[in-house]
Amino acid sequence: MQKHFKLFMIAMLIPLLSLFSCSDEFLDAPSENQLTPADLPEGVTAFDGIAESLYFKPWFTFNDKFLIAVGDMYAGNAFTFDGAYAQFLNAQVTSQNPILTEGYISLFSVVDQANNLMSLVEDRKSELPEAAYKNSIAISRFMRANAYFYLVRTFGAVPIVAKAGSAPQPKRNLVEDIYKFIKQDLEYAAANLPETSAKKGYVNQTVAKGILAKVHLTLHEYAECASLTQEIMGKQYSLIEQYGDMFSSPENDNSAESMFALQWKAIATEWGTQNTNQAYIVPNGTGITGGGDGWGVYLPSISLQSGFEANDSRKKSTIMTDGDFYPELLKKQGGFKYKKILSSTGANFRKYIVGSAAERNDVFFMRTSQNTIILRYSDILLMHAEAILGGGNSTSDISALDAFNQVRTRAGLPTKTILTRDELFNERRIEFALEGQYFFDLKRRGLAEATAIISQQEVGFYSDDDRTVLVSRKITPTSDYFELPLPQSAIDTNPSLLEPPVPFNFN
């Protein structure tokens, strides 16, 4: 049987890769996101290689600009003078925006490829061991659920594409049906993924429950969220001691804190397998990358900088401020000392900077292997506290305080005896800065509350070299702020996207 299974896996390489080279017409996914034999990691079968590729390749343009542009810049965590991001900075994103379009295509590419893998597995179910069948379906449904979770929170009603070969011009579905679809996928994954990861960085039942908890929290289903987070806490995952290690060294990828992360692979001759974040984050002109990239596109907003409490140990690992010294960067020059003149906001981001080829052998132009973390254990702790808070203004619940204070203790901050709503959300803003979460956190607070917060955020810049003369900018969101427009290119290909959303047929 084992010999037969191995022969089967080898024999299916060609049809499998052929299947994954296709993309639904309405998605118009870019060719660089399609899978080829070169994508298969060494030592694995074609079947396993395709499943593993779902951890990185179809997510590429989602991660390249979209996640930070929507999750941080649009919400007021980041500033820029780069015109490509002006619509996000000014909260005036149009349907023609290329970054918006890239993210939309990327997320539907995840859906497309997950559906294709499930179709192949279903077609050959009788030839697969039951465990392999269930695991492949579970991974696919987990990835599809995550893609739809980003899609529905960003765009609202979008088409549910439940299987490969669906109608090329599907209509949008009701938001409540999209969330039901996401829950069903995650519940299946939580029941059928392995209890512990089959390989470092792979998802498991606990990870699926963690994402499901966030879905419940988004829908204000607090009891369901608290039950899942309680089940997760104190078991497989934990906080690591050094916060910054999660974002500055690929050796620390898939740490005890990382639950679900995009698994990037920097290859000098390949495009679309790597993390490009460092190229946009490194302060311009510093030479930290050792190449022609490092443009300082994303700058921490003045509002974000003011959110750090005194003595917060996360600050130096998140943003660079005047006088900060980093011995691990530019080692041959004795390290890097930051000067505020490098940024019009007086600071630069530190997260996702790993250094140059002089310090490591896996850094190339616009390429690092640093994971992008989608879910980590500190999020479970803060979700638990938020679920117990339950939409209220404060709580003294012991379980909520214990979870919340674990995050603060790691940051070197004093613990709280009463937790307020504002304290919780500011903690999240600081803990997950530049991780694409802030927009969705604000949206969860509701339109009126979030609008009041955003309207008070300082997102301007300093016009003098001493960084003291402020050119103030503040954004007042419009009523449609929390639902970005569908890309015009998608509408042009599929005009039915302009029609009112319809119920999804779950039968």
Coordinates of C-alpha atoms in Angstrom, one line a residue:
M1 CA 0.0 0.0 0.0
Q2 CA 2.7 2.4 0.9
K3 CA 4.6 1.7 -2.3
H4 CA 1.4 2.2 -4.3
F5 CA 0.7 5.6 -2.6
K6 CA 4.2 6.9 -3.3
L7 CA 3.9 5.9 -7.0
F8 CA 0.5 7.6 -7.1
M9 CA 1.9 10.8 -5.7
I10 CA 4.7 10.9 -8.2
A11 CA 2.3 10.1 -11.1
M12 CA 0.0 13.0 -10.2
L13 CA 2.7 15.7 -10.4
I14 CA 2.0 16.8 -14.0
P15 CA -1.8 16.9 -13.7
L16 CA -1.6 18.6 -10.4
L17 CA 0.6 21.4 -11.5
S18 CA -1.5 21.8 -14.7
L19 CA -4.6 22.2 -12.5
F20 CA -3.0 24.8 -10.4
S21 CA -1.8 26.8 -13.4
C22 CA -5.4 27.7 -14.1
S23 CA -7.3 30.6 -12.6
D24 CA -11.0 31.6 -12.8
E25 CA -11.4 34.3 -15.4
F26 CA -13.0 36.8 -13.1
L27 CA -10.0 36.7 -10.8
D28 CA -7.4 37.5 -13.5
A29 CA -4.7 36.4 -11.1
P30 CA -1.2 37.4 -12.2
S31 CA 1.0 34.7 -13.7
E32 CA 3.8 35.1 -11.1
N33 CA 1.4 33.7 -8.5
Q34 CA 0.8 30.4 -10.3
L35 CA 2.6 27.3 -9.2
T36 CA 5.3 25.5 -11.1
P37 CA 7.5 22.4 -10.5
A38 CA 10.2 24.8 -9.2
D39 CA 7.9 25.7 -6.3
L40 CA 8.1 22.2 -4.8
P41 CA 10.3 22.1 -1.7
E42 CA 13.1 19.6 -1.9
G43 CA 12.2 16.1 -0.6
V44 CA 8.4 16.4 -0.8
T45 CA 5.9 15.0 -3.2
A46 CA 3.9 17.1 -5.7
F47 CA 0.8 16.8 -3.5
D48 CA 2.6 18.0 -0.3
G49 CA 4.4 20.7 -2.3
I50 CA 1.1 22.2 -3.5
A51 CA -0.3 22.2 0.1
E52 CA 2.9 23.8 1.3
S53 CA 2.8 26.5 -1.4
L54 CA -0.5 27.6 0.0
Y55 CA 1.5 29.0 3.0
F56 CA 3.2 31.6 0.8
K57 CA 2.9 32.0 -3.0
P58 CA -0.7 33.0 -3.5
W59 CA -0.4 35.5 -0.7
F60 CA 2.5 37.4 -2.2
T61 CA 0.8 40.6 -3.5
F62 CA -1.5 40.6 -0.4
N63 CA 1.7 40.9 1.7
D64 CA 3.7 43.0 -0.7
K65 CA 1.8 46.3 -0.1
F66 CA -1.9 45.6 0.6
L67 CA -1.7 44.4 4.2
I68 CA 0.2 47.3 5.6
A69 CA -1.5 49.9 3.3
V70 CA -5.0 48.8 4.5
G71 CA -4.2 47.5 8.0
D72 CA -1.9 50.3 9.1
M73 CA -1.6 53.3 6.8
Y74 CA -5.3 53.7 6.0
A75 CA -6.1 53.5 9.7
G76 CA -3.5 56.1 10.8
N77 CA -0.5 54.1 12.0
A78 CA 1.8 55.1 9.1
F79 CA 2.7 58.2 7.0
T80 CA 4.3 58.4 3.6
F81 CA 5.3 60.8 0.8
D82 CA 5.1 58.0 -1.7
G83 CA 2.3 58.8 -4.2
A84 CA 1.4 55.1 -4.6
Y85 CA 0.0 55.2 -1.1
A86 CA -1.6 58.6 -1.1
Q87 CA -5.1 57.4 -1.3
F88 CA -4.6 55.2 1.8
L89 CA -2.9 58.1 3.6
N90 CA -5.8 60.4 2.8
A91 CA -8.5 57.8 3.3
Q92 CA -9.7 58.4 -0.3
V93 CA -9.2 55.0 -1.9
T94 CA -10.8 54.5 -5.3
S95 CA -11.7 51.4 -7.2
Q96 CA -8.8 52.0 -9.6
N97 CA -6.2 51.8 -6.9
P98 CA -3.6 49.3 -8.0
I99 CA -2.6 48.2 -4.4
L100 CA -6.3 47.5 -3.6
T101 CA -6.6 45.5 -6.9
E102 CA -3.4 43.5 -6.1
G103 CA -4.7 42.6 -2.7
Y104 CA -8.1 41.5 -4.0
I105 CA -6.6 39.4 -6.7
S106 CA -4.1 37.8 -4.3
L107 CA -6.8 36.9 -1.8
F108 CA -9.0 35.3 -4.5
S109 CA -5.9 33.5 -5.7
V110 CA -5.7 31.9 -2.3
V111 CA -9.4 30.9 -2.6
D112 CA -8.8 29.6 -6.2
Q113 CA -5.8 27.5 -5.3
A114 CA -7.4 26.1 -2.2
N115 CA -10.5 25.1 -4.2
N116 CA -8.3 23.5 -6.9
L117 CA -6.4 21.4 -4.3
M118 CA -9.7 20.3 -2.8
S119 CA -11.0 19.3 -6.2
L120 CA -8.0 17.2 -7.0
V121 CA -8.2 15.5 -3.6
E122 CA -11.9 14.8 -4.0
D123 CA -11.4 13.3 -7.4
R124 CA -8.8 10.9 -6.0
K125 CA -10.2 10.4 -2.6
S126 CA -10.4 6.6 -3.1
E127 CA -6.6 6.5 -3.7
L128 CA -5.6 8.5 -0.7
P129 CA -5.2 7.4 2.9
E130 CA -8.1 8.9 5.0
A131 CA -5.7 11.0 7.1
A132 CA -4.0 12.5 4.1
Y133 CA -7.4 13.3 2.5
K134 CA -8.8 15.0 5.6
N135 CA -5.6 17.0 6.2
S136 CA -5.5 18.3 2.7
I137 CA -9.1 19.4 2.7
A138 CA -8.6 20.9 6.2
I139 CA -5.5 22.9 5.1
S140 CA -7.4 24.1 2.0
R141 CA -10.4 25.2 3.9
F142 CA -8.3 26.9 6.6
M143 CA -6.5 29.0 3.9
R144 CA -9.7 29.8 2.1
A145 CA -11.4 30.9 5.3
N146 CA -8.5 33.3 6.1
A147 CA -8.7 34.8 2.6
Y148 CA -12.4 35.4 2.9
F149 CA -11.9 36.8 6.4
Y150 CA -9.7 39.5 5.0
L151 CA -12.0 40.0 2.0
V152 CA -15.2 40.5 3.9
R153 CA -13.7 42.8 6.5
T154 CA -12.1 44.9 3.7
F155 CA -14.7 44.9 0.9
G156 CA -17.9 43.7 2.6
A157 CA -20.0 41.6 0.2
V158 CA -17.9 39.6 -2.3
P159 CA -18.7 36.4 -4.2
I160 CA -18.4 33.1 -2.4
V161 CA -16.5 30.7 -4.7
A162 CA -17.0 27.4 -3.0
K163 CA -15.4 25.0 -5.6
A164 CA -13.1 24.9 -8.6
G165 CA -14.9 25.5 -11.9
S166 CA -17.6 27.8 -10.5
A167 CA -19.4 30.2 -12.7
P168 CA -17.0 32.7 -14.2
Q169 CA -19.2 35.7 -13.2
P170 CA -20.5 35.0 -9.7
K171 CA -22.7 37.5 -7.9
R172 CA -21.7 38.9 -4.5
N173 CA -23.1 37.1 -1.5
L174 CA -24.6 38.5 1.7
V175 CA -22.0 39.4 4.4
E176 CA -23.7 37.2 6.9
D177 CA -23.5 34.3 4.6
I178 CA -19.8 34.9 4.0
Y179 CA -19.2 34.8 7.7
K180 CA -21.2 31.6 8.0
F181 CA -19.1 30.1 5.2
I182 CA -15.9 31.2 7.0
K183 CA -17.1 29.6 10.2
Q184 CA -17.9 26.3 8.5
D185 CA -14.4 26.2 6.9
L186 CA -12.7 26.9 10.2
E187 CA -14.8 24.4 12.1
Y188 CA -13.9 21.7 9.7
A189 CA -10.3 22.7 9.9
A190 CA -10.4 22.6 13.8
A191 CA -11.9 19.1 13.7
N192 CA -9.7 17.6 11.0
L193 CA -6.2 19.3 11.1
P194 CA -3.7 17.4 13.3
E195 CA -3.6 18.3 17.0
T196 CA 0.0 19.3 16.7
S197 CA 1.7 20.7 13.6
A198 CA 3.0 18.1 11.2
K199 CA 5.9 20.4 10.4
K200 CA 7.2 23.5 12.0
G201 CA 5.1 26.4 10.8
Y202 CA 2.2 24.3 9.6
V203 CA -1.3 24.9 11.1
N204 CA -3.1 22.7 13.4
Q205 CA -6.4 22.4 15.3
T206 CA -5.5 25.0 17.8
V207 CA -4.6 27.5 15.1
A208 CA -7.9 27.0 13.4
K209 CA -9.7 27.6 16.7
G210 CA -7.6 30.8 17.2
I211 CA -8.7 32.3 13.8
L212 CA -12.3 31.1 14.6
A213 CA -12.1 33.0 17.9
K214 CA -11.2 36.2 16.0
V215 CA -14.1 35.7 13.6
H216 CA -16.5 35.4 16.6
L217 CA -14.9 38.5 18.2
T218 CA -15.4 40.4 14.9
L219 CA -19.1 39.5 15.0
H220 CA -19.3 40.5 18.7
E221 CA -20.0 36.9 19.7
Y222 CA -18.1 37.3 22.9
A223 CA -19.0 34.1 24.7
E224 CA -18.0 31.9 21.8
C225 CA -14.7 33.8 21.5
A226 CA -13.9 33.6 25.2
S227 CA -14.6 29.9 25.2
L228 CA -12.1 29.2 22.4
T229 CA -9.4 31.5 23.7
Q230 CA -9.7 29.9 27.1
E231 CA -9.3 26.5 25.5
I232 CA -6.1 27.7 23.8
M233 CA -4.3 29.6 26.6
G234 CA -1.5 28.0 28.5
K235 CA -1.1 24.9 26.2
Q236 CA 0.8 24.6 22.9
Y237 CA 1.8 28.3 22.5
S238 CA 3.3 30.9 24.7
L239 CA 4.9 34.4 24.7
I240 CA 8.6 34.5 23.8
E241 CA 10.8 36.6 25.9
Q242 CA 12.2 39.0 23.3
Y243 CA 9.4 40.6 21.4
G244 CA 11.6 41.9 18.6
D245 CA 13.0 38.5 17.7
M246 CA 9.7 37.7 15.9
F247 CA 10.3 40.4 13.3
S248 CA 14.1 40.8 12.8
S249 CA 15.5 37.3 12.4
P250 CA 14.2 34.5 10.2
E251 CA 15.9 32.1 12.6
N252 CA 13.1 32.9 15.0
D253 CA 10.4 32.3 12.5
N254 CA 7.7 29.8 13.8
S255 CA 8.6 30.5 17.4
A256 CA 6.5 29.3 20.4
E257 CA 4.4 32.5 19.9
S258 CA 3.8 32.3 16.2
M259 CA 0.6 30.4 15.4
F260 CA -0.1 31.1 11.7
A261 CA 2.5 32.8 9.6
L262 CA 3.1 33.2 5.8
Q263 CA 6.3 31.1 5.2
W264 CA 8.4 33.2 2.9
K265 CA 11.5 31.9 1.1
A266 CA 14.1 34.3 -0.3
I267 CA 15.6 33.0 -3.5
A268 CA 17.8 35.2 -5.6
T269 CA 16.5 34.0 -8.9
E270 CA 12.8 33.7 -7.9
W271 CA 10.1 36.4 -7.5
G272 CA 6.9 35.9 -5.5
T273 CA 8.2 33.5 -2.8
Q274 CA 9.8 36.2 -0.6
N275 CA 8.9 38.9 1.9
T276 CA 9.4 42.3 0.3
N277 CA 8.6 44.4 3.5
Q278 CA 12.2 45.2 4.3
A279 CA 12.7 47.1 1.0
Y280 CA 9.9 49.5 1.9
I281 CA 10.7 49.9 5.6
V282 CA 14.5 50.5 5.9
P283 CA 15.3 54.2 6.3
N284 CA 16.2 55.7 2.9
G285 CA 19.9 56.2 2.2
T286 CA 21.2 54.2 5.2
G287 CA 22.6 51.2 3.3
I288 CA 21.1 48.8 5.8
T289 CA 19.9 46.4 3.1
G290 CA 23.3 46.4 1.3
G291 CA 21.6 46.8 -2.0
G292 CA 19.6 49.3 -4.0
D293 CA 16.4 48.9 -1.9
G294 CA 15.5 50.4 1.4
W295 CA 13.3 53.4 0.6
G296 CA 11.7 54.3 3.9
V297 CA 8.2 54.3 2.3
Y298 CA 6.3 53.5 5.6
L299 CA 7.0 56.0 8.4
P300 CA 5.4 55.6 11.9
S301 CA 2.7 58.3 12.3
I302 CA 3.1 60.8 15.0
S303 CA -0.1 59.4 16.5
L304 CA 1.4 55.9 16.7
Q305 CA 4.5 57.2 18.3
S306 CA 2.6 59.0 21.0
G307 CA 0.8 55.7 21.9
F308 CA 3.9 54.1 23.5
E309 CA 4.1 54.4 27.2
A310 CA 7.3 55.3 28.9
N311 CA 9.7 52.3 29.2
D312 CA 7.8 50.1 26.8
S313 CA 10.4 47.6 25.7
R314 CA 8.5 47.0 22.4
K315 CA 9.2 50.5 21.2
K316 CA 12.8 50.1 20.1
S317 CA 11.8 46.8 18.3
T318 CA 8.9 48.5 16.5
I319 CA 10.1 52.0 15.7
M320 CA 13.5 53.7 15.5
T321 CA 13.7 57.0 17.3
D322 CA 16.5 59.6 17.6
G323 CA 19.6 58.1 19.2
D324 CA 18.5 54.4 19.1
F325 CA 21.5 52.1 18.5
Y326 CA 21.2 48.8 16.7
P327 CA 24.4 46.8 16.8
E328 CA 22.9 44.0 14.7
L329 CA 22.5 46.3 11.7
L330 CA 25.5 47.4 9.6
K331 CA 27.8 45.2 11.7
K332 CA 30.9 45.8 9.6
Q333 CA 30.5 49.6 10.4
G334 CA 30.1 49.0 14.1
G335 CA 26.3 49.1 14.1
F336 CA 23.6 51.6 13.2
K337 CA 22.7 54.7 15.2
Y338 CA 19.4 56.2 14.2
K339 CA 19.0 60.0 13.6
K340 CA 15.5 61.6 13.3
I341 CA 16.6 63.6 10.3
L342 CA 16.0 60.4 8.3
S343 CA 12.2 60.7 8.6
S344 CA 9.7 63.5 8.3
T345 CA 7.8 62.1 11.2
G346 CA 11.0 61.9 13.3
A347 CA 11.1 58.1 13.3
N348 CA 11.2 55.0 11.1
F349 CA 9.9 51.5 11.6
R350 CA 12.2 48.7 12.9
K351 CA 9.9 45.7 12.4
Y352 CA 10.7 43.4 9.4
I353 CA 14.2 44.7 9.0
V354 CA 16.6 41.7 9.0
G355 CA 19.8 43.3 7.6
S356 CA 21.9 42.8 4.5
A357 CA 23.7 40.0 2.7
A358 CA 26.8 41.0 4.8
E359 CA 25.0 39.8 7.9
R360 CA 23.1 36.9 6.4
N361 CA 23.0 34.6 3.4
D362 CA 19.3 34.8 2.7
V363 CA 18.9 38.5 1.8
F364 CA 18.7 39.7 -1.8
F365 CA 17.2 42.8 -3.5
M366 CA 13.7 43.1 -2.2
R367 CA 13.9 39.6 -0.7
T368 CA 14.0 38.2 2.8
S369 CA 12.7 35.0 4.4
Q370 CA 11.1 36.8 7.4
N371 CA 7.7 35.3 8.0
T372 CA 4.6 37.5 8.1
I373 CA 2.7 36.6 11.2
I374 CA -1.1 36.5 10.8
L375 CA -1.9 35.1 14.3
R376 CA 0.3 34.9 17.4
Y377 CA -0.3 33.9 21.0
S378 CA -0.4 37.5 22.3
D379 CA -3.4 38.0 20.1
I380 CA -5.1 35.1 21.8
L381 CA -4.5 36.7 25.2
L382 CA -5.8 40.1 24.1
M383 CA -8.8 38.6 22.3
H384 CA -9.6 36.8 25.5
A385 CA -9.5 40.0 27.5
E386 CA -11.6 41.8 24.9
A387 CA -14.2 39.0 24.8
I388 CA -14.6 39.2 28.6
L389 CA -14.9 42.9 28.4
G390 CA -17.7 42.2 26.0
G391 CA -18.2 45.6 24.6
G392 CA -18.3 47.2 28.0
N393 CA -16.2 50.2 29.2
S394 CA -14.2 48.4 31.8
T395 CA -13.7 45.1 33.7
S396 CA -12.0 43.8 36.8
D397 CA -12.4 40.2 35.8
I398 CA -9.4 38.2 37.0
S399 CA -9.2 36.1 33.8
A400 CA -9.3 39.1 31.5
L401 CA -6.7 41.0 33.6
D402 CA -4.3 38.0 33.8
A403 CA -4.4 37.6 30.0
F404 CA -4.0 41.3 29.4
N405 CA -1.2 41.7 32.0
Q406 CA 0.9 38.9 30.5
V407 CA 1.3 41.0 27.4
R408 CA 2.2 44.1 29.4
T409 CA 4.6 42.3 31.6
R410 CA 6.5 41.1 28.6
A411 CA 6.7 44.7 27.5
G412 CA 8.1 45.8 30.9
L413 CA 5.0 47.7 31.8
P414 CA 3.1 47.8 35.1
T415 CA 0.1 45.6 35.4
K416 CA -3.5 46.8 35.6
T417 CA -6.1 46.1 38.3
I418 CA -8.9 47.4 36.1
L419 CA -9.0 47.1 32.4
T420 CA -10.7 49.8 30.3
R421 CA -11.8 49.6 26.7
D422 CA -9.5 52.3 25.6
E423 CA -6.5 50.7 27.3
L424 CA -7.2 47.3 25.7
F425 CA -7.4 48.8 22.2
N426 CA -4.3 51.0 22.6
E427 CA -2.4 47.9 23.8
R428 CA -3.5 46.1 20.6
R429 CA -2.4 49.1 18.5
I430 CA 1.1 49.0 20.0
E431 CA 1.5 45.2 20.2
F432 CA 0.5 44.7 16.6
A433 CA 1.8 47.9 14.9
L434 CA 2.7 47.3 11.3
E435 CA 1.1 43.9 11.3
G436 CA -2.0 44.9 9.4
Q437 CA -4.4 44.7 12.3
Y438 CA -5.2 48.3 13.3
F439 CA -7.9 49.0 10.7
F440 CA -9.8 45.8 11.6
D441 CA -9.5 46.6 15.3
L442 CA -11.0 50.1 14.7
K443 CA -13.8 48.6 12.6
R444 CA -14.6 46.2 15.4
R445 CA -15.2 49.2 17.7
G446 CA -18.1 50.5 15.5
L447 CA -18.4 53.4 13.2
A448 CA -19.2 56.1 15.7
E449 CA -16.4 55.2 18.2
A450 CA -13.8 54.5 15.5
T451 CA -14.6 57.8 13.6
A452 CA -14.1 59.8 16.8
I453 CA -10.7 58.1 17.4
I454 CA -9.5 58.5 13.8
S455 CA -10.5 62.1 13.7
Q456 CA -8.2 62.9 16.6
Q457 CA -5.1 61.0 15.3
E458 CA -2.2 63.2 14.2
V459 CA -1.0 61.9 10.9
G460 CA 1.0 64.9 9.7
F461 CA 4.7 65.5 9.5
Y462 CA 7.5 67.9 10.6
S463 CA 8.8 70.4 8.1
D464 CA 12.1 71.3 9.7
D465 CA 15.3 69.4 10.3
D466 CA 14.9 69.6 14.1
R467 CA 11.5 67.8 13.7
T468 CA 9.7 70.4 15.8
V469 CA 7.6 72.3 13.3
L470 CA 4.5 70.3 12.8
V471 CA 2.4 70.3 9.6
S472 CA -0.8 68.9 11.1
R473 CA -3.0 66.5 9.3
K474 CA -6.1 64.8 10.6
I475 CA -8.6 62.6 8.8
T476 CA -12.4 62.6 9.3
P477 CA -13.7 59.3 7.9
T478 CA -16.8 59.3 5.7
S479 CA -19.7 56.9 6.3
D480 CA -18.2 54.4 3.8
Y481 CA -14.7 54.5 5.3
F482 CA -14.9 50.9 6.7
E483 CA -15.8 49.3 3.4
L484 CA -13.3 49.8 0.6
P485 CA -14.5 49.7 -3.0
L486 CA -14.3 46.7 -5.2
P487 CA -11.5 47.0 -7.9
Q488 CA -12.8 48.4 -11.1
S489 CA -10.9 45.7 -13.1
A490 CA -12.9 43.0 -11.3
I491 CA -16.2 44.9 -12.1
D492 CA -15.2 45.3 -15.7
T493 CA -14.6 41.6 -16.0
N494 CA -17.7 40.7 -13.9
P495 CA -20.4 43.4 -14.1
S496 CA -22.7 41.3 -11.8
L497 CA -20.5 42.6 -8.9
L498 CA -22.5 45.8 -9.1
E499 CA -25.8 43.9 -8.4
P500 CA -27.1 43.7 -4.8
P501 CA -25.7 40.8 -2.8
V502 CA -27.7 37.6 -2.8
P503 CA -28.0 34.7 -0.3
F504 CA -25.5 31.8 -0.8
N505 CA -26.9 28.4 -1.5
F506 CA -25.4 26.2 1.2
N507 CA -27.0 23.0 -0.1

